[in-house]
Amino acid sequence: MTSTVERPASQAQRPGLVLAGMSVCTALVVGFVAAINLAVPKLAASSLHPTSSGLLWIVDAYVVVFACLVIPAGAAGDKFGRKGTLLTGLGVFAVGAILSAVAPSVPVMLIGRAITGLGAACVLPNCVGVLIHATAPQRRAHALAVWAAATGIGGVVGNVGGGALLSIGSWRLLFVAVAMVAVCCLVWVAAWAPLSAHHARRLDPAGAVLFVATVVALLIGIIEGPEQGWDSAVVLVAFVCSLVLGLVWFLVELRMPHPMLDPRLFRNPLLSSASIGMTVIFFGSFGLFYVNASLLQYGRGFTVLQAVLGIIPLTLPLLLGTRYVPGLIRRTGLPVILAAAFLLVSAGLFGLSFTSAMPYPVYAAALFVIGLGIMLAGPCLTAEIAASLPVEQAGIAGGLQSATRELGSALGVAVVGTVLTTGFTQHLPASLAHHTPVPRTVAEALALAPAEQGAITEAFIGGADTALRAAGVLTLIAGALVVAGATRVRRNAAVG
């Protein structure tokens, strides 16, 4: 299927610089998912005047496009060249960030966020493709482990970097800085990333459009539920459309000679289990990121910079322990590591929900526990997905890893944000609970009743605690299913 070979990627003269560059690009696009969460309080009080659902869409517009197009973007990299697709993605990413920076209204902001998501979709899977082809086979496991750590640390980098920028300027500065970093990454990739083979594969625009439509319809139902009403026509139609579109997508992909994502791939139980596991881990972690920044600022009175420093305990396991995970997997097996990971993340989320009135060190301990879970899950799930597909499908493997992560992130933000909004409105003081319309953000509530600041803050904390517990329950249940699947795979392999 290979039509041209520009230069064997395995002959990269500086594999260390390639690994560093791919890690920085990955941290940038993943970190941007987290960075925007710190800006939520400022965006809520900004001249954009977003509603509660508008805030969720500002966060999720980027993630949805990112998640839905990352697989076709990986296939495009296989067809047109991974380096060229990666460079294009970085350029598009920078343009979208600049448009968001100058946005005068929520619709323009959402367009900018969607464009940035398109750029990110082109970046992430092709980072994996470039990395795999630039690394000698005996070093690939190590390189993938480092790259997996970059995806985990990226969320923390986004929090730290975004918080530092927001502490000295407006939310617009955040988008300008992100665009500048993207341009620097573009120069780095152009200089050091090797060229790789082109593969004469067809793209699947119909599959991509149907997949985007399915996910967007699902998120419309989740996000608009609290504001429109769960029994409203908008929400019910959105859920029905998501179900129908998902079924159409499935049938279309089965008939396509070169599908965006062949559903038959998931007959491989190892691939299915690892993909669901990645979705679940990022559901919990990015649901946390959406709540955490506002919880620290509203609930504990932290400044943006203090909120940034407050997340550091979660990063310590990722920074110090990731390199030991492959050895742990070899000694104890994948099911044991996954079980520990899901238990730790769930326990940490539950722990956070009970620390609102406790000293910060208790809160920090719960964050550390979540970090341990993410540290264990990331490298082993990444390696399992990569090992489930042949090396010539590296772009698809990278796209699948990225799609599961970002889809989990989008669902985490949507579900946790929705539960937070519902809980917040239920805990509001009577004077605001009976107001028409009911305020659904802290900024809206304070504008109506500034004297009720204490009660409004308590309402937000109550909603956040409920959201964290919901995330903990969902992570635990889904994680148990993933571990059961991985255990069956290992048992069958041993018997066979």
XYZ file of C-alpha atoms in Angstrom:
496
model
C 0.000 0.000 0.000
C 2.988 2.303 0.346
C 3.173 4.696 -2.606
C 6.189 6.824 -1.750
C 8.876 6.876 0.847
C 10.372 10.285 1.504
C 13.048 9.132 3.928
C 13.071 6.259 6.373
C 11.902 7.738 9.628
C 13.906 5.234 11.653
C 17.035 7.058 10.445
C 16.234 10.126 12.555
C 19.601 11.517 13.625
C 18.351 13.095 16.838
C 15.704 10.748 18.291
C 15.965 12.505 21.664
C 15.008 15.832 20.100
C 12.151 14.163 18.233
C 10.863 12.646 21.484
C 11.167 15.999 23.254
C 9.360 17.797 20.433
C 6.516 15.303 20.264
C 6.150 15.466 24.049
C 5.950 19.278 24.032
C 3.378 19.281 21.202
C 1.344 16.692 23.091
C 1.520 18.614 26.361
C 0.373 21.753 24.495
C -2.788 20.323 22.946
C -3.689 18.225 25.998
C -2.832 21.023 28.411
C -5.129 23.429 26.598
C -8.049 21.235 27.648
C -7.114 21.830 31.277
C -5.970 25.449 31.024
C -9.379 26.749 30.005
C -10.889 25.403 33.220
C -8.920 27.936 35.270
C -10.414 30.713 33.174
C -14.027 29.650 33.820
C -14.603 32.148 36.682
C -13.150 34.996 34.591
C -15.112 33.948 31.510
C -18.329 33.757 33.555
C -17.861 37.369 34.681
C -16.551 38.633 31.308
C -18.198 40.799 28.667
C -19.117 37.600 26.789
C -21.843 36.943 29.427
C -22.017 33.163 28.859
C -24.776 31.065 30.406
C -23.925 27.918 32.385
C -24.404 25.802 29.259
C -22.392 28.381 27.298
C -19.488 27.921 29.699
C -19.610 24.159 29.219
C -19.624 24.578 25.439
C -16.637 26.959 25.602
C -14.731 24.195 27.367
C -16.125 21.310 25.305
C -16.178 22.800 21.774
C -12.423 22.281 21.570
C -12.539 18.822 23.101
C -15.443 17.573 20.974
C -13.827 18.507 17.651
C -10.504 17.222 18.956
C -11.993 13.862 19.970
C -14.137 13.338 16.886
C -11.562 14.260 14.231
C -8.423 12.847 15.783
C -8.868 9.438 14.102
C -9.457 10.796 10.561
C -6.557 13.196 11.170
C -4.388 10.195 12.029
C -5.499 8.520 8.803
C -4.722 11.750 6.912
C -1.228 11.618 8.380
C -0.821 8.052 7.124
C -1.924 9.144 3.633
C -0.314 12.562 3.201
C 2.656 12.299 5.523
C 2.701 12.606 9.299
C 5.155 15.481 9.507
C 3.218 17.630 7.031
C -0.086 16.914 8.749
C 1.468 17.704 12.124
C 2.818 21.045 10.858
C -0.576 21.913 9.348
C -2.267 21.085 12.618
C 0.033 23.362 14.615
C -0.694 26.230 12.211
C -4.469 25.717 12.407
C -4.212 25.438 16.192
C -2.487 28.827 16.389
C -5.085 30.488 14.127
C -7.973 29.174 16.229
C -6.343 30.369 19.445
C -5.913 33.878 18.048
C -9.561 33.977 16.920
C -10.643 32.968 20.433
C -8.383 35.644 21.922
C -10.160 38.440 20.018
C -13.686 36.936 20.242
C -16.334 39.629 20.943
C -19.108 37.096 21.656
C -19.724 33.493 22.645
C -20.488 32.285 19.065
C -17.164 33.652 17.778
C -15.399 32.121 20.764
C -16.959 28.744 19.954
C -15.836 28.977 16.317
C -12.298 29.732 17.459
C -12.387 26.856 19.929
C -13.619 24.463 17.219
C -10.836 25.547 14.832
C -8.276 25.036 17.577
C -9.739 21.577 18.199
C -9.292 20.757 14.508
C -5.639 21.725 14.772
C -5.182 19.652 17.915
C -6.770 16.651 16.164
C -4.080 16.865 13.483
C -1.309 17.224 16.057
C -1.823 14.462 18.596
C -2.092 11.237 16.537
C 0.684 12.302 14.230
C 2.942 12.898 17.210
C 2.564 9.179 17.912
C 3.108 8.294 14.254
C 6.258 10.394 13.965
C 7.560 9.058 17.272
C 7.020 5.384 16.434
C 8.753 5.704 13.068
C 11.602 7.809 14.475
C 12.425 5.358 17.266
C 14.270 2.044 17.002
C 12.024 -0.931 17.860
C 13.919 -1.743 21.038
C 13.379 1.819 22.313
C 9.720 2.233 21.361
C 8.285 1.029 24.666
C 10.373 3.592 26.536
C 9.482 6.371 24.070
C 5.774 5.569 24.308
C 5.974 5.585 28.099
C 7.549 9.056 28.034
C 4.927 10.239 25.542
C 2.158 8.796 27.730
C 3.600 10.716 30.662
C 3.442 13.877 28.542
C -0.277 13.324 27.983
C -0.797 13.013 31.734
C 1.498 15.881 32.660
C -0.034 18.001 29.888
C -3.131 18.580 31.982
C -0.988 19.760 34.853
C 1.174 21.936 32.590
C -2.017 23.515 31.276
C -3.136 24.264 34.805
C 0.199 25.702 35.902
C 0.928 27.684 32.742
C -2.644 28.844 32.300
C -2.894 29.888 35.924
C 0.329 31.868 35.763
C -0.946 33.766 32.711
C -4.395 34.358 34.181
C -2.853 35.702 37.380
C -1.154 38.521 35.439
C -3.725 39.211 32.728
C -7.140 38.480 31.259
C -8.354 35.236 29.747
C -7.463 36.658 26.325
C -3.768 36.561 27.238
C -4.058 32.805 27.719
C -5.126 32.284 24.102
C -2.411 34.584 22.722
C 0.280 32.730 24.685
C -1.008 29.348 23.490
C -0.813 30.535 19.873
C 2.796 31.643 20.390
C 3.773 28.275 21.876
C 2.149 26.525 18.903
C 4.246 28.577 16.491
C 7.412 27.662 18.424
C 6.423 23.989 18.248
C 5.868 24.339 14.507
C 9.447 25.592 14.055
C 10.791 22.758 16.237
C 8.926 20.070 14.291
C 9.964 21.542 10.951
C 13.612 21.404 12.021
C 13.845 17.990 13.720
C 10.953 15.666 12.888
C 11.838 13.121 10.155
C 9.736 12.430 7.110
C 7.944 9.094 6.902
C 6.206 6.885 4.384
C 3.005 7.823 2.584
C 0.311 5.148 2.427
C -2.251 5.143 -0.382
C -5.316 4.993 1.831
C -8.687 6.566 1.237
C -10.205 8.933 3.735
C -13.722 8.586 5.099
C -15.398 12.013 5.326
C -18.869 10.468 5.713
C -17.749 8.488 8.742
C -16.091 11.544 10.256
C -19.179 13.746 9.811
C -21.497 11.097 11.275
C -19.184 10.553 14.247
C -19.003 14.295 14.986
C -22.778 14.601 14.697
C -23.312 11.638 17.042
C -21.082 13.030 19.775
C -22.361 16.610 19.442
C -25.976 15.420 19.704
C -25.112 13.401 22.816
C -23.413 16.376 24.469
C -26.280 18.712 23.562
C -28.582 16.420 25.503
C -26.235 16.245 28.511
C -25.269 19.931 28.643
C -28.649 21.470 27.864
C -30.557 19.178 30.245
C -30.404 21.379 33.371
C -31.283 24.574 31.507
C -33.873 23.293 29.019
C -35.310 20.532 31.233
C -34.575 16.823 30.914
C -38.004 16.200 29.388
C -37.786 19.126 26.958
C -38.047 18.581 23.218
C -34.493 19.844 22.642
C -32.933 17.345 25.044
C -35.070 14.360 24.031
C -34.506 15.004 20.319
C -30.763 15.354 20.940
C -30.553 11.969 22.662
C -32.673 10.269 19.991
C -30.565 11.842 17.221
C -27.381 10.684 18.924
C -28.686 7.112 19.073
C -29.876 7.107 15.445
C -26.735 8.805 14.111
C -24.553 6.395 16.053
C -26.353 3.440 14.499
C -26.060 4.961 11.005
C -22.347 5.582 11.604
C -21.867 1.953 12.642
C -23.635 0.623 9.530
C -21.819 3.014 7.184
C -18.422 2.116 8.622
C -19.124 -1.613 8.153
C -19.753 -0.994 4.445
C -16.827 1.339 3.783
C -13.737 -0.208 2.149
C -11.535 2.167 4.163
C -13.531 3.249 7.232
C -12.462 6.044 9.552
C -12.637 3.534 12.398
C -13.597 -0.029 11.565
C -16.007 -1.228 14.291
C -14.699 -4.748 13.693
C -11.408 -3.702 15.297
C -13.171 -3.868 18.632
C -13.615 -7.604 18.258
C -10.119 -7.562 19.722
C -11.009 -7.653 23.426
C -7.642 -6.210 24.466
C -8.155 -3.176 22.235
C -11.749 -2.731 23.437
C -10.779 -2.978 27.095
C -7.843 -0.564 26.766
C -9.926 1.968 24.801
C -12.745 1.973 27.350
C -10.197 2.198 30.144
C -8.571 5.266 28.606
C -11.981 6.916 28.221
C -12.879 6.224 31.851
C -9.591 7.506 33.305
C -9.830 10.772 31.394
C -13.532 11.084 32.215
C -12.643 11.176 35.905
C -9.505 13.294 35.655
C -10.878 16.024 33.386
C -14.180 16.098 35.209
C -12.002 16.897 38.218
C -10.092 19.603 36.334
C -13.362 21.325 35.394
C -14.509 21.459 39.022
C -11.175 21.892 40.786
C -10.183 25.378 39.612
C -13.531 26.932 40.469
C -13.794 24.968 43.721
C -10.449 26.271 44.942
C -11.224 29.851 43.892
C -14.846 30.033 45.057
C -14.748 27.555 47.944
C -11.349 28.274 49.491
C -10.888 31.833 48.294
C -7.701 30.981 46.400
C -6.345 33.335 43.779
C -5.772 31.914 40.301
C -2.078 31.438 41.091
C -2.875 29.695 44.376
C -5.308 27.444 42.537
C -2.486 26.551 40.138
C -0.178 25.645 43.007
C -3.029 23.770 44.656
C -3.106 21.130 41.901
C 0.612 20.310 42.188
C 0.140 17.265 44.492
C -1.602 15.496 41.616
C 1.483 15.943 39.412
C 4.033 14.398 41.756
C 3.261 10.741 40.947
C 3.252 11.536 37.218
C 6.634 13.223 37.436
C 8.324 10.716 39.726
C 6.672 7.353 39.209
C 5.694 6.890 35.551
C 9.003 5.317 34.545
C 8.461 2.476 37.019
C 5.051 1.468 35.656
C 6.249 -0.847 32.806
C 8.228 -2.858 35.356
C 5.211 -3.076 37.648
C 3.082 -4.364 34.779
C 5.616 -7.082 33.980
C 5.742 -8.220 37.610
C 2.053 -8.057 38.537
C 0.102 -8.080 35.275
C -2.193 -5.585 33.562
C -5.434 -6.424 35.434
C -3.833 -5.769 38.831
C -2.396 -2.415 37.735
C -5.697 -1.350 36.156
C -7.671 -2.351 39.240
C -5.332 -0.295 41.424
C -5.567 2.664 39.024
C -9.372 2.799 38.960
C -9.650 2.277 42.700
C -7.191 5.097 43.375
C -8.894 7.571 41.021
C -12.346 6.743 42.416
C -11.138 6.944 46.023
C -9.468 10.284 45.330
C -12.614 11.764 43.787
C -14.698 10.600 46.736
C -12.093 11.963 49.127
C -12.138 15.403 47.513
C -15.913 15.601 47.890
C -15.601 15.406 51.677
C -12.726 17.871 52.149
C -14.495 21.194 51.523
C -14.356 22.213 55.181
C -11.049 20.452 55.926
C -7.530 21.912 55.831
C -5.869 22.056 52.429
C -3.338 19.234 53.197
C -6.258 16.787 53.348
C -7.453 18.041 49.954
C -3.889 17.705 48.647
C -3.708 14.092 49.841
C -6.806 13.224 47.793
C -5.258 14.874 44.726
C -2.100 12.814 45.239
C -4.176 9.627 45.296
C -5.813 10.577 41.975
C -2.357 11.275 40.528
C -1.234 7.779 41.511
C -4.188 6.288 39.639
C -3.519 8.293 36.480
C 0.197 7.418 36.714
C -0.604 3.711 36.721
C -3.280 3.785 34.028
C -1.757 5.998 31.335
C 1.364 4.078 30.248
C -0.161 0.587 30.334
C -3.316 1.566 28.410
C -1.271 3.460 25.810
C 1.052 0.495 25.266
C -1.874 -1.950 25.006
C -3.635 0.103 22.328
C -0.397 0.492 20.351
C 0.357 -3.235 20.614
C -3.141 -4.166 19.388
C -2.546 -2.733 15.900
C 0.311 -3.262 13.389
C 2.977 -0.576 13.061
C 1.743 0.473 9.594
C -1.450 1.608 11.324
C 0.447 3.809 13.755
C -1.652 6.823 12.795
C -4.882 4.959 13.533
C -3.434 3.673 16.814
C -2.448 7.195 17.817
C -5.816 8.510 16.727
C -7.660 5.889 18.735
C -5.618 6.642 21.849
C -6.263 10.337 21.409
C -9.961 9.915 20.618
C -10.602 7.832 23.706
C -8.768 10.334 25.899
C -10.488 13.402 24.492
C -13.909 11.767 24.301
C -13.502 10.849 27.963
C -12.470 14.433 28.698
C -15.487 15.861 26.843
C -17.881 13.519 28.619
C -16.218 14.252 31.968
C -16.643 18.004 31.533
C -20.218 17.628 30.254
C -21.435 15.173 32.899
C -19.595 16.675 35.870
C -20.450 20.210 34.773
C -24.103 19.267 34.360
C -24.283 17.636 37.800
C -22.495 20.673 39.258
C -25.032 23.073 37.736
C -27.978 20.976 38.922
C -26.553 20.712 42.439
C -25.764 24.419 42.551
C -29.321 25.443 41.697
C -30.726 22.991 44.262
C -28.566 24.445 47.059
C -29.276 28.128 46.294
C -31.003 30.220 48.978
C -34.772 30.520 48.565
C -34.637 34.107 47.264
C -32.574 32.941 44.273
C -34.066 29.464 43.866
C -37.448 31.066 43.101
C -36.032 33.704 40.767
C -37.019 33.459 37.096
C -34.797 32.407 35.449
C -32.848 30.604 38.175
C -29.168 31.682 38.140
C -26.968 28.790 37.064
C -23.499 30.236 37.627
C -21.877 31.935 40.586
C -21.453 35.121 38.541
C -25.169 35.214 37.678
C -26.185 34.594 41.299
C -23.837 37.265 42.686
C -25.132 39.794 40.149
C -28.669 39.229 41.475
C -27.856 39.024 45.197
C -24.352 40.232 46.101
C -25.269 40.213 49.807
C -25.808 36.443 49.622
C -22.198 35.683 48.672
C -21.684 33.214 51.534
C -24.813 31.217 50.726
C -24.003 31.253 47.009
C -20.510 29.932 47.702
C -21.947 27.172 49.886
C -24.367 26.288 47.083
C -21.469 25.980 44.656
C -19.496 23.788 47.079
C -22.543 21.549 47.542
C -22.952 21.167 43.779
C -19.231 20.495 43.312
C -19.210 17.823 46.035
C -22.160 16.077 44.386
C -20.423 16.235 40.999
C -17.201 14.737 42.375
C -19.102 11.867 43.999
C -20.959 11.173 40.760
C -17.639 11.099 38.889
C -16.222 8.728 41.508
C -19.159 6.315 41.221
C -19.103 6.285 37.409
C -15.314 5.796 37.328
C -15.526 2.899 39.785
C -18.335 1.098 37.943
C -16.815 1.533 34.487
C -13.372 0.660 35.809
C -14.677 -2.613 37.261
C -16.014 -3.566 33.825
C -12.682 -2.739 32.176
C -10.701 -4.777 34.711
C -13.066 -7.719 34.263
C -12.506 -7.550 30.499
C -8.727 -7.362 30.838
C -8.771 -10.320 33.236
C -10.736 -12.434 30.754
C -8.262 -11.541 27.984
C -5.276 -12.608 30.094
C -6.989 -15.813 31.220
C -7.905 -16.778 27.654
C -4.375 -16.025 26.460
C -2.926 -18.225 29.199
C -5.273 -21.090 28.304
C -4.559 -20.698 24.593
